[in-house]
Coordinates of C-alpha atoms and ligand atoms in Angstrom, one line a residue:
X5 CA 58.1 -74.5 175.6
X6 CA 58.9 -75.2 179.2
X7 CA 56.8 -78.3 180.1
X8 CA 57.9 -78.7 184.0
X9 CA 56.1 -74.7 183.9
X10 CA 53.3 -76.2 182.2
X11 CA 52.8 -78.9 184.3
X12 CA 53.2 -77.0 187.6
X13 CA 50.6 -74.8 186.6
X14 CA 48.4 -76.8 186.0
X15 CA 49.2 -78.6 189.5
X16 CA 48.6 -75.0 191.2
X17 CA 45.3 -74.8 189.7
X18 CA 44.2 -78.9 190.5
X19 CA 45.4 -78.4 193.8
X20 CA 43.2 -75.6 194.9
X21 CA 40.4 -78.0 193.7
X22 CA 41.2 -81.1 195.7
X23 CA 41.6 -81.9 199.5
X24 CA 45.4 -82.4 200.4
X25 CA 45.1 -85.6 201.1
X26 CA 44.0 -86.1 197.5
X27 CA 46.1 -84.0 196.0
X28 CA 49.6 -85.3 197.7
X29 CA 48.4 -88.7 196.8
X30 CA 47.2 -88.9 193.1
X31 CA 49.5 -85.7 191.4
X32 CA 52.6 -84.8 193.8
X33 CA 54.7 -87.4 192.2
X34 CA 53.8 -87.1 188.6
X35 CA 55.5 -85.3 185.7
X36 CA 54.9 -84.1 182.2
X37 CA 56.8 -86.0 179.9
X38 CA 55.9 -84.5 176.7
X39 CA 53.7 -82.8 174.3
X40 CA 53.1 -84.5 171.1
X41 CA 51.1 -84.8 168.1
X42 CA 48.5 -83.6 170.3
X43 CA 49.2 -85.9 173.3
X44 CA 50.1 -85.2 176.5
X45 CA 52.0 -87.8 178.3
X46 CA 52.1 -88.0 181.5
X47 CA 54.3 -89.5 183.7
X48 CA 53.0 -91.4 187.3
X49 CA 54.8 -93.5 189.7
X50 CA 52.5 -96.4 190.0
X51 CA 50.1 -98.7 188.0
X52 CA 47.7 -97.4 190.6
X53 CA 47.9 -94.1 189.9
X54 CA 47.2 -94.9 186.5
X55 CA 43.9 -96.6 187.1
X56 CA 42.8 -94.3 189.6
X57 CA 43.8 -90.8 187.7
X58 CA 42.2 -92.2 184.7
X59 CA 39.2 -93.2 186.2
X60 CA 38.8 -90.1 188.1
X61 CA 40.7 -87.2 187.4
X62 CA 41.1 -87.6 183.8
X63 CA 38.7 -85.2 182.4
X64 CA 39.7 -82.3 185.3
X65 CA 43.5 -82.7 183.6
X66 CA 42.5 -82.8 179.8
X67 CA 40.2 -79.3 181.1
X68 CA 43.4 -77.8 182.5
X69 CA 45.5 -78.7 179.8
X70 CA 43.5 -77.5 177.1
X71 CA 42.4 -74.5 178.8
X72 CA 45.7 -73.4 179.9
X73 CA 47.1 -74.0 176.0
X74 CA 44.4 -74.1 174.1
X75 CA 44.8 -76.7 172.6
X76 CA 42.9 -80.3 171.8
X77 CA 45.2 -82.7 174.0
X78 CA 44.7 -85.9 175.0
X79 CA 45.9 -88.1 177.8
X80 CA 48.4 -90.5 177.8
X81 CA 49.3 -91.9 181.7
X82 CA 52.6 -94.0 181.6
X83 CA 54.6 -95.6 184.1
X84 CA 58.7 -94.6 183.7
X85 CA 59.3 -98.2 182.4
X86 CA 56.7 -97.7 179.8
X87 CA 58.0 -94.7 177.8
X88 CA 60.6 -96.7 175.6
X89 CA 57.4 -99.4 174.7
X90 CA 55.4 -96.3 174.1
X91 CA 57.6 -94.7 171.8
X92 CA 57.9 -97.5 169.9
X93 CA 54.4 -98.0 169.4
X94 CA 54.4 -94.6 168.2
X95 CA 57.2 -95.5 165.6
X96 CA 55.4 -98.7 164.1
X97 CA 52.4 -97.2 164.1
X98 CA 53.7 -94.2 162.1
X99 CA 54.8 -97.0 159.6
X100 CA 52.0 -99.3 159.6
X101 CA 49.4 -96.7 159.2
X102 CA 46.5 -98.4 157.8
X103 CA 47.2 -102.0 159.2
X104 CA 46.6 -100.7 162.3
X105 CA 44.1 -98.7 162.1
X106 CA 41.7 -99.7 164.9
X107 CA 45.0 -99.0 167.3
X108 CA 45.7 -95.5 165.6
X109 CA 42.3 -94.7 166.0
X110 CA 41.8 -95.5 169.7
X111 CA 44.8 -93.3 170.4
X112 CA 44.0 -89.9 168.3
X113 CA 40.3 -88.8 170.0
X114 CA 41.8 -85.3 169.4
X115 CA 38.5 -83.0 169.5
X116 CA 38.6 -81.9 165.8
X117 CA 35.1 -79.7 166.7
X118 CA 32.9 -81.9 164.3
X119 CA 29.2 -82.0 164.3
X120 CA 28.6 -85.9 163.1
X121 CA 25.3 -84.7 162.2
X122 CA 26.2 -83.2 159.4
X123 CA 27.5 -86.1 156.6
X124 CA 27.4 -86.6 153.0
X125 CA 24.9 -89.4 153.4
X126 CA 22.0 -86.5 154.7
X127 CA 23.0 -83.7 152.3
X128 CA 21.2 -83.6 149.6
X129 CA 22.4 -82.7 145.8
X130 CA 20.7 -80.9 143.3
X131 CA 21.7 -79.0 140.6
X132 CA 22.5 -75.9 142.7
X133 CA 25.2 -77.8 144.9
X134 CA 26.6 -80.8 142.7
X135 CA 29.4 -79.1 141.7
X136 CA 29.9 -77.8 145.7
X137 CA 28.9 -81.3 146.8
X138 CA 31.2 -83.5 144.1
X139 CA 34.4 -81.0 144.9
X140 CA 33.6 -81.9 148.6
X141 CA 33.5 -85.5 148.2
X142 CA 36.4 -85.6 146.3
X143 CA 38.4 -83.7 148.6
X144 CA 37.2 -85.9 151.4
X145 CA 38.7 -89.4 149.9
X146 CA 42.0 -87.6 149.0
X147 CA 42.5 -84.5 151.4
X148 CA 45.5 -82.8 150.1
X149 CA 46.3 -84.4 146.8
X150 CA 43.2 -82.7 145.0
X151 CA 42.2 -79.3 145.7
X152 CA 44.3 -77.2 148.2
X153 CA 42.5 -75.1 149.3
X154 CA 38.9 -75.8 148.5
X155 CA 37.3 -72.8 148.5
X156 CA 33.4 -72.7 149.0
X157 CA 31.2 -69.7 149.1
X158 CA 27.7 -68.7 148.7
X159 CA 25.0 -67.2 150.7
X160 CA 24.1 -68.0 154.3
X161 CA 22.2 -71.2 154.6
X162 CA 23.1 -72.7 151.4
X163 CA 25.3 -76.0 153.0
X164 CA 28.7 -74.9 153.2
X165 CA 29.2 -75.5 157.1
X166 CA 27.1 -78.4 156.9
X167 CA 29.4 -79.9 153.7
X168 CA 32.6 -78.7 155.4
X169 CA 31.8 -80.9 158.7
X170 CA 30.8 -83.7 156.4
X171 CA 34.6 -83.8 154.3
X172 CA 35.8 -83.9 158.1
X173 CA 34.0 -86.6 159.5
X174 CA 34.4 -88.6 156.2
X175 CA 38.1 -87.9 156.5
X176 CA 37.9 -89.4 160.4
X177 CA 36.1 -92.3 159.4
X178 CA 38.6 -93.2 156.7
X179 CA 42.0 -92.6 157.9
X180 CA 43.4 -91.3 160.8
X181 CA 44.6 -87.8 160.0
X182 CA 44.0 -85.2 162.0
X183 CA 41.1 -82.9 161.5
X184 CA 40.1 -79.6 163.3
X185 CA 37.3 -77.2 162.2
X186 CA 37.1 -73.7 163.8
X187 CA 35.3 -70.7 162.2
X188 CA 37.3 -67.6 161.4
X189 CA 35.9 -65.8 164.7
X190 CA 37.7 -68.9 166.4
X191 CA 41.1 -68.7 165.1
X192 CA 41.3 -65.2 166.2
X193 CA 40.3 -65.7 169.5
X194 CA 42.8 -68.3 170.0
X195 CA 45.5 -66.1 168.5
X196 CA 44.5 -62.9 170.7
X197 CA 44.9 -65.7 173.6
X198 CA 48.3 -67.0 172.6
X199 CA 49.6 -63.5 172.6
X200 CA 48.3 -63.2 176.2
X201 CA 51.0 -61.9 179.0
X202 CA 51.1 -64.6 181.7
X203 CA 49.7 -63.5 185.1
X204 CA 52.2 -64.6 187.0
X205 CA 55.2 -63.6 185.1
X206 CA 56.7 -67.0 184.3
X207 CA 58.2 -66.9 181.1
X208 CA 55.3 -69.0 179.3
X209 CA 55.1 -69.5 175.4
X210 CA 51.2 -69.6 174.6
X211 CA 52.2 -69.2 170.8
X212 CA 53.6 -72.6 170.6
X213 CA 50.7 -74.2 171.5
X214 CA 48.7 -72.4 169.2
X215 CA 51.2 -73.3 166.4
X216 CA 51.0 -77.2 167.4
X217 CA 47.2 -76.9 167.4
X218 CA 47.2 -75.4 164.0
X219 CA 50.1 -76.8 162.2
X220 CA 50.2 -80.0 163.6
X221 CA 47.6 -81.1 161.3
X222 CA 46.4 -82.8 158.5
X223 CA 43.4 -80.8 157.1
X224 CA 42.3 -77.5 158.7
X225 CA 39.0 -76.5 158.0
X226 CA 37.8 -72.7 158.6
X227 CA 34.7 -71.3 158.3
X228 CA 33.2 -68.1 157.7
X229 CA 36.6 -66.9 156.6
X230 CA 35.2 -63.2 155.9
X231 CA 35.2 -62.1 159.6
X232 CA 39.0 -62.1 159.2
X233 CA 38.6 -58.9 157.5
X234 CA 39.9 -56.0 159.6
X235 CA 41.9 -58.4 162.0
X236 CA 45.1 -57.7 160.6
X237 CA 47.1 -59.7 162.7
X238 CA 45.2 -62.8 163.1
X239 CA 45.3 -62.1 159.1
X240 CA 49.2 -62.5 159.0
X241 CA 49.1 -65.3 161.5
X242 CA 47.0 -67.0 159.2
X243 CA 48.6 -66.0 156.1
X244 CA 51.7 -68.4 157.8
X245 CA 49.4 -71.0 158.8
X246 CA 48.3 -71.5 155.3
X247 CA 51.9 -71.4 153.8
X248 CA 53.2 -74.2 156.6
X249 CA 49.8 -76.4 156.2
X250 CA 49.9 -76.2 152.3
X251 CA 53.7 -76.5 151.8
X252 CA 53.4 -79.7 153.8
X253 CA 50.5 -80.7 151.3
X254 CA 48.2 -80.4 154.1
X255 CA 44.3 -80.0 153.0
X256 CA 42.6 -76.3 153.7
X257 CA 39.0 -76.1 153.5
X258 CA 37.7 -72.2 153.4
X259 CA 33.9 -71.6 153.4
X260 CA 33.2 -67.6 153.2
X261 CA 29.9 -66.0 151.8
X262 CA 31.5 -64.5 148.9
X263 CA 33.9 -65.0 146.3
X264 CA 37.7 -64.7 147.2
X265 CA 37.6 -61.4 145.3
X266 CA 35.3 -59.8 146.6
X267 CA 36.7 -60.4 149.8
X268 CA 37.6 -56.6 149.6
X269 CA 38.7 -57.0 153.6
X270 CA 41.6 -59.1 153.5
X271 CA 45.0 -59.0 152.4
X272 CA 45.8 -59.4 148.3
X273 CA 48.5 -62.0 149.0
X274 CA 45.5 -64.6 151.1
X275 CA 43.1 -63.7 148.5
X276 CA 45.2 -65.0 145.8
X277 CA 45.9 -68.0 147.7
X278 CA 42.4 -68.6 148.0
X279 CA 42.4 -69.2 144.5
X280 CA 45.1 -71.9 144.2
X281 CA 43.2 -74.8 144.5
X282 CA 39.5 -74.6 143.7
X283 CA 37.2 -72.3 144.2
X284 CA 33.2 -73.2 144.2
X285 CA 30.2 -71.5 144.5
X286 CA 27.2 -73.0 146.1
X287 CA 24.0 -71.5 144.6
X288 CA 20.5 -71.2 146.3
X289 CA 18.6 -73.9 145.8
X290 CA 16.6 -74.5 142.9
X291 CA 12.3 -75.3 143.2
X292 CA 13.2 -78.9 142.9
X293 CA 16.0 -79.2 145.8
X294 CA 13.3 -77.1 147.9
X295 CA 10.9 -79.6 147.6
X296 CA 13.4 -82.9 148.2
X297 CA 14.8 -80.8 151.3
X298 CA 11.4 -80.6 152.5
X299 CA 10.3 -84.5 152.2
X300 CA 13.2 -85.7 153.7
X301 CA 13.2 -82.9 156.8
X302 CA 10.0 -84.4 157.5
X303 CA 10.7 -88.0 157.1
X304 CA 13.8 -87.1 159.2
X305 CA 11.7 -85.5 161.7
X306 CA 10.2 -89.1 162.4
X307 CA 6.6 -87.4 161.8
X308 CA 4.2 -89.8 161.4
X309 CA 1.2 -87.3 159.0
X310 CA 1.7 -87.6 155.6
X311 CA 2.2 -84.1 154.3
X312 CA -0.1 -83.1 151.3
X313 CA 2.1 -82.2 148.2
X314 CA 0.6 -78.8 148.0
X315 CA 1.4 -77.8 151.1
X316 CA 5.0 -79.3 150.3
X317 CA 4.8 -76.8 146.9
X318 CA 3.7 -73.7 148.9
X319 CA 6.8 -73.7 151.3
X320 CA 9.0 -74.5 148.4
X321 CA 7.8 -71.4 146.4
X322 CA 7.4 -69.0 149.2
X323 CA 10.3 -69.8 151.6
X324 CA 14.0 -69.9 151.2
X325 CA 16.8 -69.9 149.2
X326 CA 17.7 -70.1 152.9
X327 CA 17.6 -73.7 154.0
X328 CA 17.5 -73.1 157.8
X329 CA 14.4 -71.5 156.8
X330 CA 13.1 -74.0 154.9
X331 CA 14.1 -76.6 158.1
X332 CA 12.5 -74.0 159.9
X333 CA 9.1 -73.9 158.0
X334 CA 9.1 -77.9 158.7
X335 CA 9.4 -77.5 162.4
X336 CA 7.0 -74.8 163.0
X337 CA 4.3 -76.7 160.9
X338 CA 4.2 -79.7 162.8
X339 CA 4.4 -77.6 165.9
X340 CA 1.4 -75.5 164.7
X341 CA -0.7 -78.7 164.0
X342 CA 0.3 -80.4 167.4
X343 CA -1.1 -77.3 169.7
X344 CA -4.2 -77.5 166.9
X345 CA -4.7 -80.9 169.1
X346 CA -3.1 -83.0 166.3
X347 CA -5.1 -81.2 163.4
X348 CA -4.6 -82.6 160.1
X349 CA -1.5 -80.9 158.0
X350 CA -3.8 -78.7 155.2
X351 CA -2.8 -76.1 152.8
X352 CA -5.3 -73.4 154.6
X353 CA -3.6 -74.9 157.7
X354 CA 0.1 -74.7 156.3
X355 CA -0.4 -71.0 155.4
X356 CA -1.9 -69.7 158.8
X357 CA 0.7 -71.6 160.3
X358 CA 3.6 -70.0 158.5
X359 CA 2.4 -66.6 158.3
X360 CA 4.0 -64.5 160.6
X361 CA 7.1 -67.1 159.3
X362 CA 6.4 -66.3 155.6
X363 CA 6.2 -62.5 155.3
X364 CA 8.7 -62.2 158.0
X365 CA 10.8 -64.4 155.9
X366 CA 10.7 -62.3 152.5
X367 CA 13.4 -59.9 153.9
X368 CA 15.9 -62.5 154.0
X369 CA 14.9 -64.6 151.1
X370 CA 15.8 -61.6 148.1
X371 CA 19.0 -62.0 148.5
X372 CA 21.2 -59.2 146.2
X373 CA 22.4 -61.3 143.7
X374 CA 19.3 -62.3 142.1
X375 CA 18.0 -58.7 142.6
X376 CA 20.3 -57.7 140.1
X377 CA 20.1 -60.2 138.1
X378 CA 16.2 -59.6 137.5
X379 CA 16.5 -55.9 137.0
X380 CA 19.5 -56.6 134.5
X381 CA 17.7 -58.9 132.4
X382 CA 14.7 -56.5 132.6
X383 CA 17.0 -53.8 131.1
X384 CA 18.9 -56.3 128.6
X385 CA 22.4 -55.4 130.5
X386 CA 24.3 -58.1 131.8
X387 CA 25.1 -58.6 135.6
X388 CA 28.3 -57.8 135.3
X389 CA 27.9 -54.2 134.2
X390 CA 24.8 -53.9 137.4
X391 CA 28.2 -54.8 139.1
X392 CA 30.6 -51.9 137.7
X393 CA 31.6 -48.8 138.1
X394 CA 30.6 -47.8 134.9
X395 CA 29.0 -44.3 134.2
X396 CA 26.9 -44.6 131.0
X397 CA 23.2 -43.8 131.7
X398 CA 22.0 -47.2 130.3
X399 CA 23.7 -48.8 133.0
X400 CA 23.9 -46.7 135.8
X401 CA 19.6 -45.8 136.3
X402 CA 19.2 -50.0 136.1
X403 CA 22.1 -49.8 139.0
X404 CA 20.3 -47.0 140.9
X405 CA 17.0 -49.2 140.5
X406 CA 19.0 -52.5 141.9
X407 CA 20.4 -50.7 144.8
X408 CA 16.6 -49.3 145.6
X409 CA 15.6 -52.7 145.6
X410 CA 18.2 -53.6 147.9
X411 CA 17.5 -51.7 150.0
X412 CA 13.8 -52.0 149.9
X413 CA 13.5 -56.1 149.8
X414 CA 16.8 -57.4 151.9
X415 CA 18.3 -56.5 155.2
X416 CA 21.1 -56.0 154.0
X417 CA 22.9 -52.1 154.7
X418 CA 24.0 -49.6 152.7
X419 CA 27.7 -50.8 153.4
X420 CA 27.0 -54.7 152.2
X421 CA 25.0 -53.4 149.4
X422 CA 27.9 -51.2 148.4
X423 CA 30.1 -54.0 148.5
X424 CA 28.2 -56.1 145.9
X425 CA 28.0 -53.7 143.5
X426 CA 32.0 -53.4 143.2
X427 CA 32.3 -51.9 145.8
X428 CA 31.5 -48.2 145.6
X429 CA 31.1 -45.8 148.8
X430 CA 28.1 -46.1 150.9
X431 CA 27.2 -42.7 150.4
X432 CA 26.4 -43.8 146.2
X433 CA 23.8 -46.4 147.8
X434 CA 22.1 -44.1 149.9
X435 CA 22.3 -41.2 147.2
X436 CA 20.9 -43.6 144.8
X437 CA 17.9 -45.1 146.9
X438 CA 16.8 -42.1 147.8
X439 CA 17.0 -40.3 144.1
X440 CA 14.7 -43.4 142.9
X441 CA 12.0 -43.2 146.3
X442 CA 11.7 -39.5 144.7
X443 CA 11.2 -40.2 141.6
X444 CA 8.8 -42.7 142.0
X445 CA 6.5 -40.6 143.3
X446 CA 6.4 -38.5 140.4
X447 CA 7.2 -40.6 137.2
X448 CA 4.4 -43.2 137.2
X449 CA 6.1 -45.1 134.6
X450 CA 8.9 -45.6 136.9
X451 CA 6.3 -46.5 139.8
X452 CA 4.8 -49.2 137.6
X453 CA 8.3 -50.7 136.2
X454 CA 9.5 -51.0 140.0
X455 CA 6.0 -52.6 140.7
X456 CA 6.6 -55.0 138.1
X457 CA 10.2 -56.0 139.1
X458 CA 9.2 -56.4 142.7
X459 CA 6.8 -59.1 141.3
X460 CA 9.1 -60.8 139.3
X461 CA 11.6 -60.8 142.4
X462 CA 8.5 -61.7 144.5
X463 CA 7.4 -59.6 147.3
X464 CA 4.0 -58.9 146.4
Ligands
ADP513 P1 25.8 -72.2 155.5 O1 27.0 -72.6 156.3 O2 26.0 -72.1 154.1 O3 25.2 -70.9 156.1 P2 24.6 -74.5 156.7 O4 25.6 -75.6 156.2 O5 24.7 -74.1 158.1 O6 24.7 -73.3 155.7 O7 23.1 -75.0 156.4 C1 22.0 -74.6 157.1 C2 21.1 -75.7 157.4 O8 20.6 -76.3 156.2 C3 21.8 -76.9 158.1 O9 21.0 -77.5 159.0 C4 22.1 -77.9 156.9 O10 22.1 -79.2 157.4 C5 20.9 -77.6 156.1 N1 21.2 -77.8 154.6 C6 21.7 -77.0 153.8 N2 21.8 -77.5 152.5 C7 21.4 -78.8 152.6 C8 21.3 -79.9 151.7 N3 21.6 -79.7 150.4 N4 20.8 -81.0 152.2 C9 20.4 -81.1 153.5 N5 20.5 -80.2 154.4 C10 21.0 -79.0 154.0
MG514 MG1 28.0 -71.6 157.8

């Protein structure tokens, strides 16, 4: 990459947003030096032009910088004489890494992306998400000697951004290796970028900035890795993004909401390297985590009423497995009783205040999985033959019933539905729904059996 380029675009673009005066003054002497390990250092002619740049103009560079590359940089302002000390520093503190670690630390602010809301310390375990949580944790005190990659899936809502962020920010507070989080969507917007023709025809390699961003790293975590699917080329971009970050013994963290194999989108050769390392599944959360969720939302949320138990116990068993839901249900309750002038948190009070929130809720809260896993055990077959393509008529009516259900109690489309049950055409979803809606109406027996499985998945 051509850094004087670089540099004088970035120039062009500050100097249209300062006065000349300014602009001759702070930036016409001053140079790029070089790019590295996500620094930018800059060369300026005097220790005034230090002070004053950094003081002032510091954040209008780093917004060039990074826009024009995309990249995370930070600033480093030397004076000519400086840049052997610098280097040096550099050198010893590549050695020393841990003695000096409040140094280090000072001089790597690289924007990994991480929400420091999300830690370990406010997620709580049950036994849905200890095995999630413990591979997380472990990963976290020794990123790339463990697991690589950790693979998490499950459902939306269920903790796997909110874990992911936490193995980052643990990482950060205990060493100083480089972290950067970007969801899926992300990564392929910066890689449509990169591959971006310059407007004004200088000869300008976006693509090595990318690579520096993403390879010049010590974990990379990416989220929500299933909207990769039908992005073929960000696919193969990533495909050599993984090879470089794990043959280096770099940590990758990949959430997505369903198992590597059944990522039927992606290409075989990421899906089996998804399976290198470890792959978990987070489950919904049980009754119990429900309730512990709940109490500490609401000591969280600094609210002074003590919420009855029952009321506690009829958000658990009507709401979720989504926990934004359940965070949700918190908020809106203690908004309710507020604009109730402060009334007292009730049951009778708790259910007029959620109902809109509870019914509307029901939609999201069946998800497919345990649909078929109720009408399976309801016809003694197990879940994986819901799942298959296989023909026998003791398998295939429960199936037809399963996808009715579907249908009828998610939001999920004919598509996704066909996806989880091993992924047959749409067109077999929509035959089947609509073969059982008939039938219903004319087998009674079959009307009641449906009746009965929609209570034991719990609509009505
Ligand atoms: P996902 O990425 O699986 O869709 P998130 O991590 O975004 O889910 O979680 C949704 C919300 O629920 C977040 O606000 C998160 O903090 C919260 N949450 C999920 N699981 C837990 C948990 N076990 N303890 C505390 N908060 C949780
Ligand atoms: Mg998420």
């Amino acid at each position: 990459m051509n850094l004087n380029v670089l540099w004088s675009k970035i120039l062009d673009q500050i100097k249209d947003e300062l006065t000349s005066l300014s602009y001759n003054t702070w930036f016409s002497d001053t140079e790029l030096y070089k790019l590295e390990n996500n620094r930018a250092y800059i060369i300026v002619p005097m220790a005034i032009h230090k002070k004053h740049l950094l003081d002032n103009y510091s954040d209008l560079i780093i917004q060039k910088l990074n826009d024009i590359t995309d990249s995370n940089y930070e600033l480093i302002l030397l004076l000519k004489e400086e840049i052997k000390e610098e280097e040096k520093k550099i050198e010893q503190s590549k050695q020393t890494e841990y003695n000096n670690e409040k140094d280090v630390k000072s001089n790597s602010v690289v924007n990994s992306n991480l929400n420091k809301k999300y830690v370990f310390d406010n997620f709580i375990v049950g036994n849905s998400n200890k095995f999630a949580h413990a591979a997380a944790l472990s990963v976290a005190e020794n990123p790339g000697n463990m697991y690589n990659p950790l693979f998490l899936y499950g459902n939306s809502g269920l903790g796997k951004t909110h874990l992911m962020h936490a193995i980052g920010n643990y990482i950060i507070e205990n060493s100083n290796k480089k972290v950067l989080y970007v969801t899926s969507e992300q990564f392929r917007q910066d890689f449509v970028k990169a591959n971006r023709k310059d407007d004004k025809g200088t000869n300008f390699n976006y693509i090595d900035f990318f690579k520096d961003k993403y390879r010049n790293i010590d974990v990379l975590i990416i989220d929500d890795i299933q909207f990769l699917g039908g992005a073929a080329q960000s696919q193969q971009e990533f495909f050599h993004t993984f090879n470089n970050l794990y043959n280096d013994s770099k940590q990758i963290i990949i959430s997505s909401d369903r198992s590597p194999t059944d990522l039927k989108l992606l290409e075989d050769r990421l899906r089996t390297r998804f399976t290198w390392g470890l792959t978990v599944n987070i489950y919904p959360p049980e009754y119990s985590l429900k309730t512990e969720i709940l109490k500490k939302k609401i000591i969280a949320g600094n609210f002074e009423q003590d919420i009855p138990d029952d009321v506690i116990e009829y958000i658990a068993s009507n709401i979720g497995p989504d926990v934004r839901q359940l965070e949700g249900s918190v908020t809106r309750l203690i908004a309710y009783s507020a604009i109730m002038g402060g009334e007292k948190i009730t049951l009778d009070l708790a259910i007029e205040a959620l109902k809109d929130f509870i019914s509307k809720g029901i939609g999201e809260k069946n998800d497919v999985h345990r649909i078929q896993k109720i009408v399976s055990e309801y016809f003694q077959i197990s879940v994986e033959d819901i799942r298959s393509k296989k023909r026998s008529s003791n398998i295939s009516f429960p199936r037809q019933i399963a996808m009715y259900l579907c249908r009828a109690m998610t939001n999920e489309s004919f598509p996704k539905i066909a996806i989880e049950f091993g992924g047959k055409d749409h067109s077999t979803v929509m035959y089947s729904v609509e073969k059982i809606e008939n039938e219903i109406k004319v087998n009674k027996d079959l009307a009641n059996i449906i009746e009965k499985l929609k209570k034991d998945i719990g609509i009505v």
